[in-house]
């Protein structure tokens, strides 16, 4: 059935990030699910339709969540009674332990999260690139009070084809978590919504996994612990598309460069680039060591 998969419509659309942006599918190693005879294990060509994979299981998790994996993805070819054949998959999920404010976790105080040099490229029919078409970003982080922070004044730069936000607005944007444990905060995410004239242009997610100094949070160790229990099966081979990520290295001290995908209704509509900075007394101390 490899020849059918080679021309699978959903597979190619996902490769070009036009549908189901950020979703993953396990490797298909079973026969097509449509169109079969209802009472026999033979292909039915009543409507001149070739066999196809019309029944699929796709999944998505937050970047660097290290909590979900797919162990199997199979079909039930002998389950008769319909011109479709059912499929099934087994996933495992590792729930995150809720944060408890024990006294030993209070030694990290005064943590703040800020952003530098944000620029966004958004391609959608509803966007206004004129001088009055400013874009706001709504940052949502459930472990801060308030949970929402709004960055205003993003203007379109016709020379670079990016929306950019004024430094004075970026300086005023400070997300201050009330949870002050970096080992917990590195497992959390900041949600972003891009808004122009009350129209939502898209959404994005920033992972805090690599935002802290390595001497403070050993992310490589967390990955190794995850791989011990992770039995992730192979996935459908995909092209090397742009993925959301926060880099470990940056030319600016205490800043990590990032590039994340902006999506809407399952389609990739743009990218946001910039630097994230996590600051605080204990963090600056570890920065000197690292």
PDB file of C-alpha atoms in Angstrom:
ATOM      1  CA  UNK A   1       0.000   0.000   0.000  1.00  0.00           C
ATOM      2  CA  UNK A   2       3.036   2.308  -0.097  1.00  0.00           C
ATOM      3  CA  UNK A   3       2.017   3.655  -3.508  1.00  0.00           C
ATOM      4  CA  UNK A   4      -1.289   4.904  -2.055  1.00  0.00           C
ATOM      5  CA  UNK A   5       0.463   6.585   0.868  1.00  0.00           C
ATOM      6  CA  UNK A   6       2.882   8.285  -1.517  1.00  0.00           C
ATOM      7  CA  UNK A   7      -0.016  10.263  -3.002  1.00  0.00           C
ATOM      8  CA  UNK A   8      -2.053  10.660   0.184  1.00  0.00           C
ATOM      9  CA  UNK A   9      -3.707  14.096   0.189  1.00  0.00           C
ATOM     10  CA  UNK A  10      -3.663  14.651   3.958  1.00  0.00           C
ATOM     11  CA  UNK A  11      -0.015  13.609   4.225  1.00  0.00           C
ATOM     12  CA  UNK A  12       1.086  16.193   1.650  1.00  0.00           C
ATOM     13  CA  UNK A  13      -1.152  18.953   3.057  1.00  0.00           C
ATOM     14  CA  UNK A  14       0.306  18.433   6.554  1.00  0.00           C
ATOM     15  CA  UNK A  15       3.833  18.514   5.117  1.00  0.00           C
ATOM     16  CA  UNK A  16       3.191  21.991   3.743  1.00  0.00           C
ATOM     17  CA  UNK A  17       1.554  23.091   7.023  1.00  0.00           C
ATOM     18  CA  UNK A  18      -1.695  24.092   5.319  1.00  0.00           C
ATOM     19  CA  UNK A  19      -3.872  21.937   7.584  1.00  0.00           C
ATOM     20  CA  UNK A  20      -3.506  20.545  11.113  1.00  0.00           C
ATOM     21  CA  UNK A  21      -0.440  22.654  11.849  1.00  0.00           C
ATOM     22  CA  UNK A  22       1.576  21.143  14.697  1.00  0.00           C
ATOM     23  CA  UNK A  23      -0.203  17.781  14.592  1.00  0.00           C
ATOM     24  CA  UNK A  24       1.569  14.427  14.316  1.00  0.00           C
ATOM     25  CA  UNK A  25       0.487  11.064  12.953  1.00  0.00           C
ATOM     26  CA  UNK A  26       1.985   7.683  13.739  1.00  0.00           C
ATOM     27  CA  UNK A  27       3.498   5.690  10.902  1.00  0.00           C
ATOM     28  CA  UNK A  28       0.790   3.974   8.864  1.00  0.00           C
ATOM     29  CA  UNK A  29       1.556   0.261   8.516  1.00  0.00           C
ATOM     30  CA  UNK A  30      -1.947  -1.065   7.869  1.00  0.00           C
ATOM     31  CA  UNK A  31      -4.180  -1.397   4.832  1.00  0.00           C
ATOM     32  CA  UNK A  32      -6.413   1.458   3.584  1.00  0.00           C
ATOM     33  CA  UNK A  33      -9.600   1.985   5.552  1.00  0.00           C
ATOM     34  CA  UNK A  34     -11.943   2.725   2.599  1.00  0.00           C
ATOM     35  CA  UNK A  35     -13.700   1.546   0.396  1.00  0.00           C
ATOM     36  CA  UNK A  36     -14.336  -2.090   1.430  1.00  0.00           C
ATOM     37  CA  UNK A  37     -17.183  -4.530   0.980  1.00  0.00           C
ATOM     38  CA  UNK A  38     -19.417  -4.529   4.032  1.00  0.00           C
ATOM     39  CA  UNK A  39     -19.504  -8.295   4.491  1.00  0.00           C
ATOM     40  CA  UNK A  40     -16.217  -9.428   2.953  1.00  0.00           C
ATOM     41  CA  UNK A  41     -12.543  -8.537   3.163  1.00  0.00           C
ATOM     42  CA  UNK A  42     -12.314  -7.266  -0.394  1.00  0.00           C
ATOM     43  CA  UNK A  43     -12.061  -3.816  -1.947  1.00  0.00           C
ATOM     44  CA  UNK A  44     -15.341  -2.431  -3.310  1.00  0.00           C
ATOM     45  CA  UNK A  45     -15.068  -0.270  -6.426  1.00  0.00           C
ATOM     46  CA  UNK A  46     -18.763   0.576  -6.730  1.00  0.00           C
ATOM     47  CA  UNK A  47     -18.156   4.319  -7.218  1.00  0.00           C
ATOM     48  CA  UNK A  48     -14.817   4.041  -9.033  1.00  0.00           C
ATOM     49  CA  UNK A  49     -13.046   5.182  -5.891  1.00  0.00           C
ATOM     50  CA  UNK A  50      -9.527   3.873  -5.273  1.00  0.00           C
ATOM     51  CA  UNK A  51      -8.660   2.529  -1.802  1.00  0.00           C
ATOM     52  CA  UNK A  52      -7.685   5.354   0.562  1.00  0.00           C
ATOM     53  CA  UNK A  53      -6.865   6.203   4.158  1.00  0.00           C
ATOM     54  CA  UNK A  54      -9.966   8.210   5.037  1.00  0.00           C
ATOM     55  CA  UNK A  55      -9.900   7.339   8.770  1.00  0.00           C
ATOM     56  CA  UNK A  56      -6.973   8.811  10.708  1.00  0.00           C
ATOM     57  CA  UNK A  57      -5.803   9.582  14.232  1.00  0.00           C
ATOM     58  CA  UNK A  58      -3.793  12.791  14.642  1.00  0.00           C
ATOM     59  CA  UNK A  59      -2.497  14.205  17.895  1.00  0.00           C
ATOM     60  CA  UNK A  60      -0.844  17.325  19.205  1.00  0.00           C
ATOM     61  CA  UNK A  61       0.799  18.342  22.464  1.00  0.00           C
ATOM     62  CA  UNK A  62       2.415  21.525  23.721  1.00  0.00           C
ATOM     63  CA  UNK A  63       6.095  21.924  22.755  1.00  0.00           C
ATOM     64  CA  UNK A  64       8.551  20.304  25.185  1.00  0.00           C
ATOM     65  CA  UNK A  65       5.702  18.972  27.331  1.00  0.00           C
ATOM     66  CA  UNK A  66       7.449  15.562  27.643  1.00  0.00           C
ATOM     67  CA  UNK A  67       4.190  13.994  28.761  1.00  0.00           C
ATOM     68  CA  UNK A  68       2.519  12.293  25.778  1.00  0.00           C
ATOM     69  CA  UNK A  69       3.576   9.570  23.387  1.00  0.00           C
ATOM     70  CA  UNK A  70       1.946   7.167  20.950  1.00  0.00           C
ATOM     71  CA  UNK A  71       2.809   3.494  21.341  1.00  0.00           C
ATOM     72  CA  UNK A  72       0.759   1.852  18.576  1.00  0.00           C
ATOM     73  CA  UNK A  73      -1.328   2.719  15.520  1.00  0.00           C
ATOM     74  CA  UNK A  74      -3.133  -0.149  13.825  1.00  0.00           C
ATOM     75  CA  UNK A  75      -6.160  -1.015  11.720  1.00  0.00           C
ATOM     76  CA  UNK A  76      -8.889  -3.617  12.221  1.00  0.00           C
ATOM     77  CA  UNK A  77      -9.230  -5.037   8.701  1.00  0.00           C
ATOM     78  CA  UNK A  78     -11.368  -7.988   9.863  1.00  0.00           C
ATOM     79  CA  UNK A  79     -13.999  -5.805  11.525  1.00  0.00           C
ATOM     80  CA  UNK A  80     -16.824  -6.040   8.958  1.00  0.00           C
ATOM     81  CA  UNK A  81     -20.222  -4.354   8.670  1.00  0.00           C
ATOM     82  CA  UNK A  82     -19.199  -1.066   7.025  1.00  0.00           C
ATOM     83  CA  UNK A  83     -17.419   0.142   3.899  1.00  0.00           C
ATOM     84  CA  UNK A  84     -14.900   1.724   6.324  1.00  0.00           C
ATOM     85  CA  UNK A  85     -12.495  -0.261   8.488  1.00  0.00           C
ATOM     86  CA  UNK A  86     -11.879   1.083  12.024  1.00  0.00           C
ATOM     87  CA  UNK A  87      -8.466   2.050  13.341  1.00  0.00           C
ATOM     88  CA  UNK A  88      -7.132   2.239  16.864  1.00  0.00           C
ATOM     89  CA  UNK A  89      -4.189   3.744  18.682  1.00  0.00           C
ATOM     90  CA  UNK A  90      -2.700   3.513  22.150  1.00  0.00           C
ATOM     91  CA  UNK A  91      -1.351   6.646  23.829  1.00  0.00           C
ATOM     92  CA  UNK A  92       0.246   7.149  27.206  1.00  0.00           C
ATOM     93  CA  UNK A  93       0.033  10.385  29.147  1.00  0.00           C
ATOM     94  CA  UNK A  94       2.115  11.359  32.150  1.00  0.00           C
ATOM     95  CA  UNK A  95       0.100  13.903  34.169  1.00  0.00           C
ATOM     96  CA  UNK A  96       2.018  16.844  35.529  1.00  0.00           C
ATOM     97  CA  UNK A  97       2.235  16.987  39.316  1.00  0.00           C
ATOM     98  CA  UNK A  98       0.431  20.101  40.609  1.00  0.00           C
ATOM     99  CA  UNK A  99       2.603  22.771  42.153  1.00  0.00           C
ATOM    100  CA  UNK A 100       2.668  22.874  45.945  1.00  0.00           C
ATOM    101  CA  UNK A 101       4.319  25.843  47.618  1.00  0.00           C
ATOM    102  CA  UNK A 102       6.581  24.029  50.037  1.00  0.00           C
ATOM    103  CA  UNK A 103       9.002  26.156  52.015  1.00  0.00           C
ATOM    104  CA  UNK A 104      12.084  24.770  50.234  1.00  0.00           C
ATOM    105  CA  UNK A 105      10.705  26.070  46.922  1.00  0.00           C
ATOM    106  CA  UNK A 106      10.512  29.654  48.084  1.00  0.00           C
ATOM    107  CA  UNK A 107      14.228  30.353  47.769  1.00  0.00           C
ATOM    108  CA  UNK A 108      13.714  31.514  44.155  1.00  0.00           C
ATOM    109  CA  UNK A 109      12.026  34.911  44.469  1.00  0.00           C
ATOM    110  CA  UNK A 110      11.266  37.835  42.218  1.00  0.00           C
ATOM    111  CA  UNK A 111      11.252  35.973  38.894  1.00  0.00           C
ATOM    112  CA  UNK A 112      10.082  38.001  35.915  1.00  0.00           C
ATOM    113  CA  UNK A 113       9.653  37.131  32.224  1.00  0.00           C
ATOM    114  CA  UNK A 114      10.140  39.729  29.492  1.00  0.00           C
ATOM    115  CA  UNK A 115      10.652  39.897  25.722  1.00  0.00           C
ATOM    116  CA  UNK A 116      13.037  41.776  23.425  1.00  0.00           C
ATOM    117  CA  UNK A 117      13.021  42.588  19.699  1.00  0.00           C
ATOM    118  CA  UNK A 118       9.761  40.873  18.791  1.00  0.00           C
ATOM    119  CA  UNK A 119       8.899  40.685  15.111  1.00  0.00           C
ATOM    120  CA  UNK A 120       6.064  38.812  13.440  1.00  0.00           C
ATOM    121  CA  UNK A 121       5.294  37.824   9.882  1.00  0.00           C
ATOM    122  CA  UNK A 122       1.608  37.060   9.372  1.00  0.00           C
ATOM    123  CA  UNK A 123      -0.005  36.052   6.094  1.00  0.00           C
ATOM    124  CA  UNK A 124      -3.778  36.166   6.138  1.00  0.00           C
ATOM    125  CA  UNK A 125      -6.400  37.830   3.971  1.00  0.00           C
ATOM    126  CA  UNK A 126      -7.852  39.753   6.928  1.00  0.00           C
ATOM    127  CA  UNK A 127      -4.646  41.555   7.889  1.00  0.00           C
ATOM    128  CA  UNK A 128      -4.209  45.316   7.440  1.00  0.00           C
ATOM    129  CA  UNK A 129      -0.621  46.335   6.657  1.00  0.00           C
ATOM    130  CA  UNK A 130      -1.423  50.061   6.595  1.00  0.00           C
ATOM    131  CA  UNK A 131      -0.303  52.649   9.120  1.00  0.00           C
ATOM    132  CA  UNK A 132      -3.537  52.188  11.094  1.00  0.00           C
ATOM    133  CA  UNK A 133      -3.296  48.382  11.081  1.00  0.00           C
ATOM    134  CA  UNK A 134      -1.538  47.912  14.417  1.00  0.00           C
ATOM    135  CA  UNK A 135      -1.376  44.470  15.999  1.00  0.00           C
ATOM    136  CA  UNK A 136      -1.639  43.649  19.704  1.00  0.00           C
ATOM    137  CA  UNK A 137      -0.397  40.442  21.317  1.00  0.00           C
ATOM    138  CA  UNK A 138      -2.341  39.030  24.252  1.00  0.00           C
ATOM    139  CA  UNK A 139      -0.044  36.951  26.499  1.00  0.00           C
ATOM    140  CA  UNK A 140      -1.814  34.418  28.740  1.00  0.00           C
ATOM    141  CA  UNK A 141       0.030  32.703  31.591  1.00  0.00           C
ATOM    142  CA  UNK A 142      -2.055  30.972  34.244  1.00  0.00           C
ATOM    143  CA  UNK A 143       0.699  31.085  36.888  1.00  0.00           C
ATOM    144  CA  UNK A 144       0.782  34.883  37.076  1.00  0.00           C
ATOM    145  CA  UNK A 145      -1.536  37.531  38.469  1.00  0.00           C
ATOM    146  CA  UNK A 146      -2.993  38.966  36.307  1.00  0.00           C
ATOM    147  CA  UNK A 147      -3.098  36.002  33.972  1.00  0.00           C
ATOM    148  CA  UNK A 148      -3.257  38.177  30.839  1.00  0.00           C
ATOM    149  CA  UNK A 149      -0.824  40.842  29.607  1.00  0.00           C
ATOM    150  CA  UNK A 150      -1.358  42.912  26.453  1.00  0.00           C
ATOM    151  CA  UNK A 151       1.423  44.186  24.214  1.00  0.00           C
ATOM    152  CA  UNK A 152       0.193  46.991  21.956  1.00  0.00           C
ATOM    153  CA  UNK A 153       1.439  49.030  19.020  1.00  0.00           C
ATOM    154  CA  UNK A 154       2.844  46.466  16.591  1.00  0.00           C
ATOM    155  CA  UNK A 155       3.449  48.307  13.296  1.00  0.00           C
ATOM    156  CA  UNK A 156       4.187  46.907   9.860  1.00  0.00           C
ATOM    157  CA  UNK A 157       7.676  47.582   8.483  1.00  0.00           C
ATOM    158  CA  UNK A 158       7.426  47.541   4.685  1.00  0.00           C
ATOM    159  CA  UNK A 159      11.222  47.228   4.294  1.00  0.00           C
ATOM    160  CA  UNK A 160      11.503  43.947   6.217  1.00  0.00           C
ATOM    161  CA  UNK A 161       7.862  42.772   5.803  1.00  0.00           C
ATOM    162  CA  UNK A 162       7.605  42.247   9.578  1.00  0.00           C
ATOM    163  CA  UNK A 163       5.385  43.656  12.294  1.00  0.00           C
ATOM    164  CA  UNK A 164       7.536  45.114  15.083  1.00  0.00           C
ATOM    165  CA  UNK A 165       6.697  46.370  18.565  1.00  0.00           C
ATOM    166  CA  UNK A 166       8.106  49.564  20.159  1.00  0.00           C
ATOM    167  CA  UNK A 167      10.845  49.139  22.758  1.00  0.00           C
ATOM    168  CA  UNK A 168       8.910  51.239  25.264  1.00  0.00           C
ATOM    169  CA  UNK A 169       5.985  48.815  25.073  1.00  0.00           C
ATOM    170  CA  UNK A 170       8.279  45.799  25.401  1.00  0.00           C
ATOM    171  CA  UNK A 171       9.993  47.335  28.440  1.00  0.00           C
ATOM    172  CA  UNK A 172       6.618  47.679  30.170  1.00  0.00           C
ATOM    173  CA  UNK A 173       5.701  44.039  29.542  1.00  0.00           C
ATOM    174  CA  UNK A 174       6.680  42.011  32.615  1.00  0.00           C
ATOM    175  CA  UNK A 175       5.130  38.642  33.429  1.00  0.00           C
ATOM    176  CA  UNK A 176       5.743  37.875  37.099  1.00  0.00           C
ATOM    177  CA  UNK A 177       4.877  34.280  38.048  1.00  0.00           C
ATOM    178  CA  UNK A 178       3.580  33.722  41.563  1.00  0.00           C
ATOM    179  CA  UNK A 179       5.133  30.255  41.305  1.00  0.00           C
ATOM    180  CA  UNK A 180       8.824  30.775  41.933  1.00  0.00           C
ATOM    181  CA  UNK A 181      10.271  27.322  41.263  1.00  0.00           C
ATOM    182  CA  UNK A 182      12.225  27.175  37.959  1.00  0.00           C
ATOM    183  CA  UNK A 183      12.034  23.355  37.855  1.00  0.00           C
ATOM    184  CA  UNK A 184       8.253  23.709  37.657  1.00  0.00           C
ATOM    185  CA  UNK A 185       8.123  26.828  35.492  1.00  0.00           C
ATOM    186  CA  UNK A 186      10.248  25.169  32.799  1.00  0.00           C
ATOM    187  CA  UNK A 187       7.329  22.765  32.188  1.00  0.00           C
ATOM    188  CA  UNK A 188       4.850  25.588  31.575  1.00  0.00           C
ATOM    189  CA  UNK A 189       3.829  27.570  28.500  1.00  0.00           C
ATOM    190  CA  UNK A 190       2.737  31.080  27.570  1.00  0.00           C
ATOM    191  CA  UNK A 191      -0.175  31.315  25.123  1.00  0.00           C
ATOM    192  CA  UNK A 192      -0.305  34.177  22.611  1.00  0.00           C
ATOM    193  CA  UNK A 193      -3.167  35.621  20.581  1.00  0.00           C
ATOM    194  CA  UNK A 194      -2.562  38.132  17.775  1.00  0.00           C
ATOM    195  CA  UNK A 195      -5.307  40.734  17.514  1.00  0.00           C
ATOM    196  CA  UNK A 196      -5.945  43.489  14.994  1.00  0.00           C
ATOM    197  CA  UNK A 197      -9.075  45.661  15.196  1.00  0.00           C
ATOM    198  CA  UNK A 198     -10.840  43.055  17.359  1.00  0.00           C
ATOM    199  CA  UNK A 199     -10.055  40.336  14.811  1.00  0.00           C
ATOM    200  CA  UNK A 200      -7.992  37.359  15.998  1.00  0.00           C
ATOM    201  CA  UNK A 201      -5.321  36.725  13.372  1.00  0.00           C
ATOM    202  CA  UNK A 202      -3.776  33.648  14.960  1.00  0.00           C
ATOM    203  CA  UNK A 203      -2.413  31.914  18.045  1.00  0.00           C
ATOM    204  CA  UNK A 204       0.996  30.698  19.224  1.00  0.00           C
ATOM    205  CA  UNK A 205       2.668  29.062  22.228  1.00  0.00           C
ATOM    206  CA  UNK A 206       6.033  29.767  23.872  1.00  0.00           C
ATOM    207  CA  UNK A 207       7.618  27.003  25.928  1.00  0.00           C
ATOM    208  CA  UNK A 208       9.694  27.997  28.973  1.00  0.00           C
ATOM    209  CA  UNK A 209      11.620  24.719  28.815  1.00  0.00           C
ATOM    210  CA  UNK A 210      14.943  26.261  27.718  1.00  0.00           C
ATOM    211  CA  UNK A 211      14.409  29.728  29.190  1.00  0.00           C
ATOM    212  CA  UNK A 212      16.377  29.144  32.408  1.00  0.00           C
ATOM    213  CA  UNK A 213      20.165  28.740  32.906  1.00  0.00           C
ATOM    214  CA  UNK A 214      21.336  25.152  32.572  1.00  0.00           C
ATOM    215  CA  UNK A 215      22.963  25.337  36.015  1.00  0.00           C
ATOM    216  CA  UNK A 216      19.514  26.025  37.445  1.00  0.00           C
ATOM    217  CA  UNK A 217      17.410  23.599  35.398  1.00  0.00           C
ATOM    218  CA  UNK A 218      19.060  20.584  33.766  1.00  0.00           C
ATOM    219  CA  UNK A 219      16.748  20.123  30.772  1.00  0.00           C
ATOM    220  CA  UNK A 220      18.971  17.424  29.259  1.00  0.00           C
ATOM    221  CA  UNK A 221      18.440  15.319  32.366  1.00  0.00           C
ATOM    222  CA  UNK A 222      14.672  15.828  32.085  1.00  0.00           C
ATOM    223  CA  UNK A 223      14.803  14.656  28.472  1.00  0.00           C
ATOM    224  CA  UNK A 224      16.799  11.571  29.418  1.00  0.00           C
ATOM    225  CA  UNK A 225      14.310  10.674  32.159  1.00  0.00           C
ATOM    226  CA  UNK A 226      11.495  11.077  29.645  1.00  0.00           C
ATOM    227  CA  UNK A 227      13.206   8.806  27.112  1.00  0.00           C
ATOM    228  CA  UNK A 228      13.482   6.005  29.681  1.00  0.00           C
ATOM    229  CA  UNK A 229       9.697   5.639  29.846  1.00  0.00           C
ATOM    230  CA  UNK A 230       8.862   7.006  26.394  1.00  0.00           C
ATOM    231  CA  UNK A 231       7.967   4.256  23.931  1.00  0.00           C
ATOM    232  CA  UNK A 232       7.099   6.582  21.033  1.00  0.00           C
ATOM    233  CA  UNK A 233       6.540   4.704  17.794  1.00  0.00           C
ATOM    234  CA  UNK A 234       7.783   5.940  14.441  1.00  0.00           C
ATOM    235  CA  UNK A 235       5.788   8.750  12.851  1.00  0.00           C
ATOM    236  CA  UNK A 236       4.968   9.574   9.249  1.00  0.00           C
ATOM    237  CA  UNK A 237       8.083  10.997   7.602  1.00  0.00           C
ATOM    238  CA  UNK A 238       7.716  14.745   7.219  1.00  0.00           C
ATOM    239  CA  UNK A 239       9.679  17.520   5.570  1.00  0.00           C
ATOM    240  CA  UNK A 240      11.938  19.754   7.640  1.00  0.00           C
ATOM    241  CA  UNK A 241       9.349  22.438   8.346  1.00  0.00           C
ATOM    242  CA  UNK A 242       9.758  25.367  10.739  1.00  0.00           C
ATOM    243  CA  UNK A 243       8.882  24.309  14.278  1.00  0.00           C
ATOM    244  CA  UNK A 244       8.262  26.311  17.415  1.00  0.00           C
ATOM    245  CA  UNK A 245      11.389  26.390  19.555  1.00  0.00           C
ATOM    246  CA  UNK A 246      13.320  28.311  22.179  1.00  0.00           C
ATOM    247  CA  UNK A 247      17.052  28.126  21.572  1.00  0.00           C
ATOM    248  CA  UNK A 248      19.589  27.415  24.301  1.00  0.00           C
ATOM    249  CA  UNK A 249      22.134  29.927  22.984  1.00  0.00           C
ATOM    250  CA  UNK A 250      21.891  33.659  22.391  1.00  0.00           C
ATOM    251  CA  UNK A 251      24.307  36.500  21.733  1.00  0.00           C
ATOM    252  CA  UNK A 252      22.583  38.569  24.427  1.00  0.00           C
ATOM    253  CA  UNK A 253      23.362  37.719  28.061  1.00  0.00           C
ATOM    254  CA  UNK A 254      20.396  36.178  29.902  1.00  0.00           C
ATOM    255  CA  UNK A 255      18.353  36.091  26.685  1.00  0.00           C
ATOM    256  CA  UNK A 256      17.238  33.100  24.634  1.00  0.00           C
ATOM    257  CA  UNK A 257      16.269  33.509  20.999  1.00  0.00           C
ATOM    258  CA  UNK A 258      13.072  31.851  19.851  1.00  0.00           C
ATOM    259  CA  UNK A 259      11.004  31.315  16.715  1.00  0.00           C
ATOM    260  CA  UNK A 260       7.436  30.041  16.987  1.00  0.00           C
ATOM    261  CA  UNK A 261       4.701  29.208  14.518  1.00  0.00           C
ATOM    262  CA  UNK A 262       1.522  31.293  14.386  1.00  0.00           C
ATOM    263  CA  UNK A 263      -1.502  29.216  13.407  1.00  0.00           C
ATOM    264  CA  UNK A 264      -5.217  29.692  12.931  1.00  0.00           C
ATOM    265  CA  UNK A 265      -7.894  27.080  12.313  1.00  0.00           C
ATOM    266  CA  UNK A 266      -5.222  24.438  11.802  1.00  0.00           C
ATOM    267  CA  UNK A 267      -3.170  26.335   9.199  1.00  0.00           C
ATOM    268  CA  UNK A 268       0.259  27.941   9.570  1.00  0.00           C
ATOM    269  CA  UNK A 269      -0.269  31.687   9.021  1.00  0.00           C
ATOM    270  CA  UNK A 270       3.073  33.096  10.140  1.00  0.00           C
ATOM    271  CA  UNK A 271       5.968  33.217  12.598  1.00  0.00           C
ATOM    272  CA  UNK A 272       7.017  35.210  15.636  1.00  0.00           C
ATOM    273  CA  UNK A 273      10.705  35.745  16.420  1.00  0.00           C
ATOM    274  CA  UNK A 274      12.453  37.435  19.286  1.00  0.00           C
ATOM    275  CA  UNK A 275      14.235  36.948  22.597  1.00  0.00           C
ATOM    276  CA  UNK A 276      12.853  35.832  25.931  1.00  0.00           C
ATOM    277  CA  UNK A 277      14.508  36.853  29.190  1.00  0.00           C
ATOM    278  CA  UNK A 278      13.869  35.271  32.594  1.00  0.00           C
ATOM    279  CA  UNK A 279      15.325  37.408  35.352  1.00  0.00           C
ATOM    280  CA  UNK A 280      15.646  37.339  39.135  1.00  0.00           C
ATOM    281  CA  UNK A 281      18.233  37.445  41.890  1.00  0.00           C
ATOM    282  CA  UNK A 282      18.894  33.700  41.980  1.00  0.00           C
ATOM    283  CA  UNK A 283      18.823  33.455  38.176  1.00  0.00           C
ATOM    284  CA  UNK A 284      21.477  36.171  37.806  1.00  0.00           C
ATOM    285  CA  UNK A 285      23.627  34.286  40.291  1.00  0.00           C
ATOM    286  CA  UNK A 286      23.393  31.109  38.207  1.00  0.00           C
ATOM    287  CA  UNK A 287      24.071  33.067  35.034  1.00  0.00           C
ATOM    288  CA  UNK A 288      27.482  33.977  36.416  1.00  0.00           C
ATOM    289  CA  UNK A 289      28.256  30.303  36.987  1.00  0.00           C
ATOM    290  CA  UNK A 290      27.085  29.241  33.535  1.00  0.00           C
TER     291      UNK A 290
END
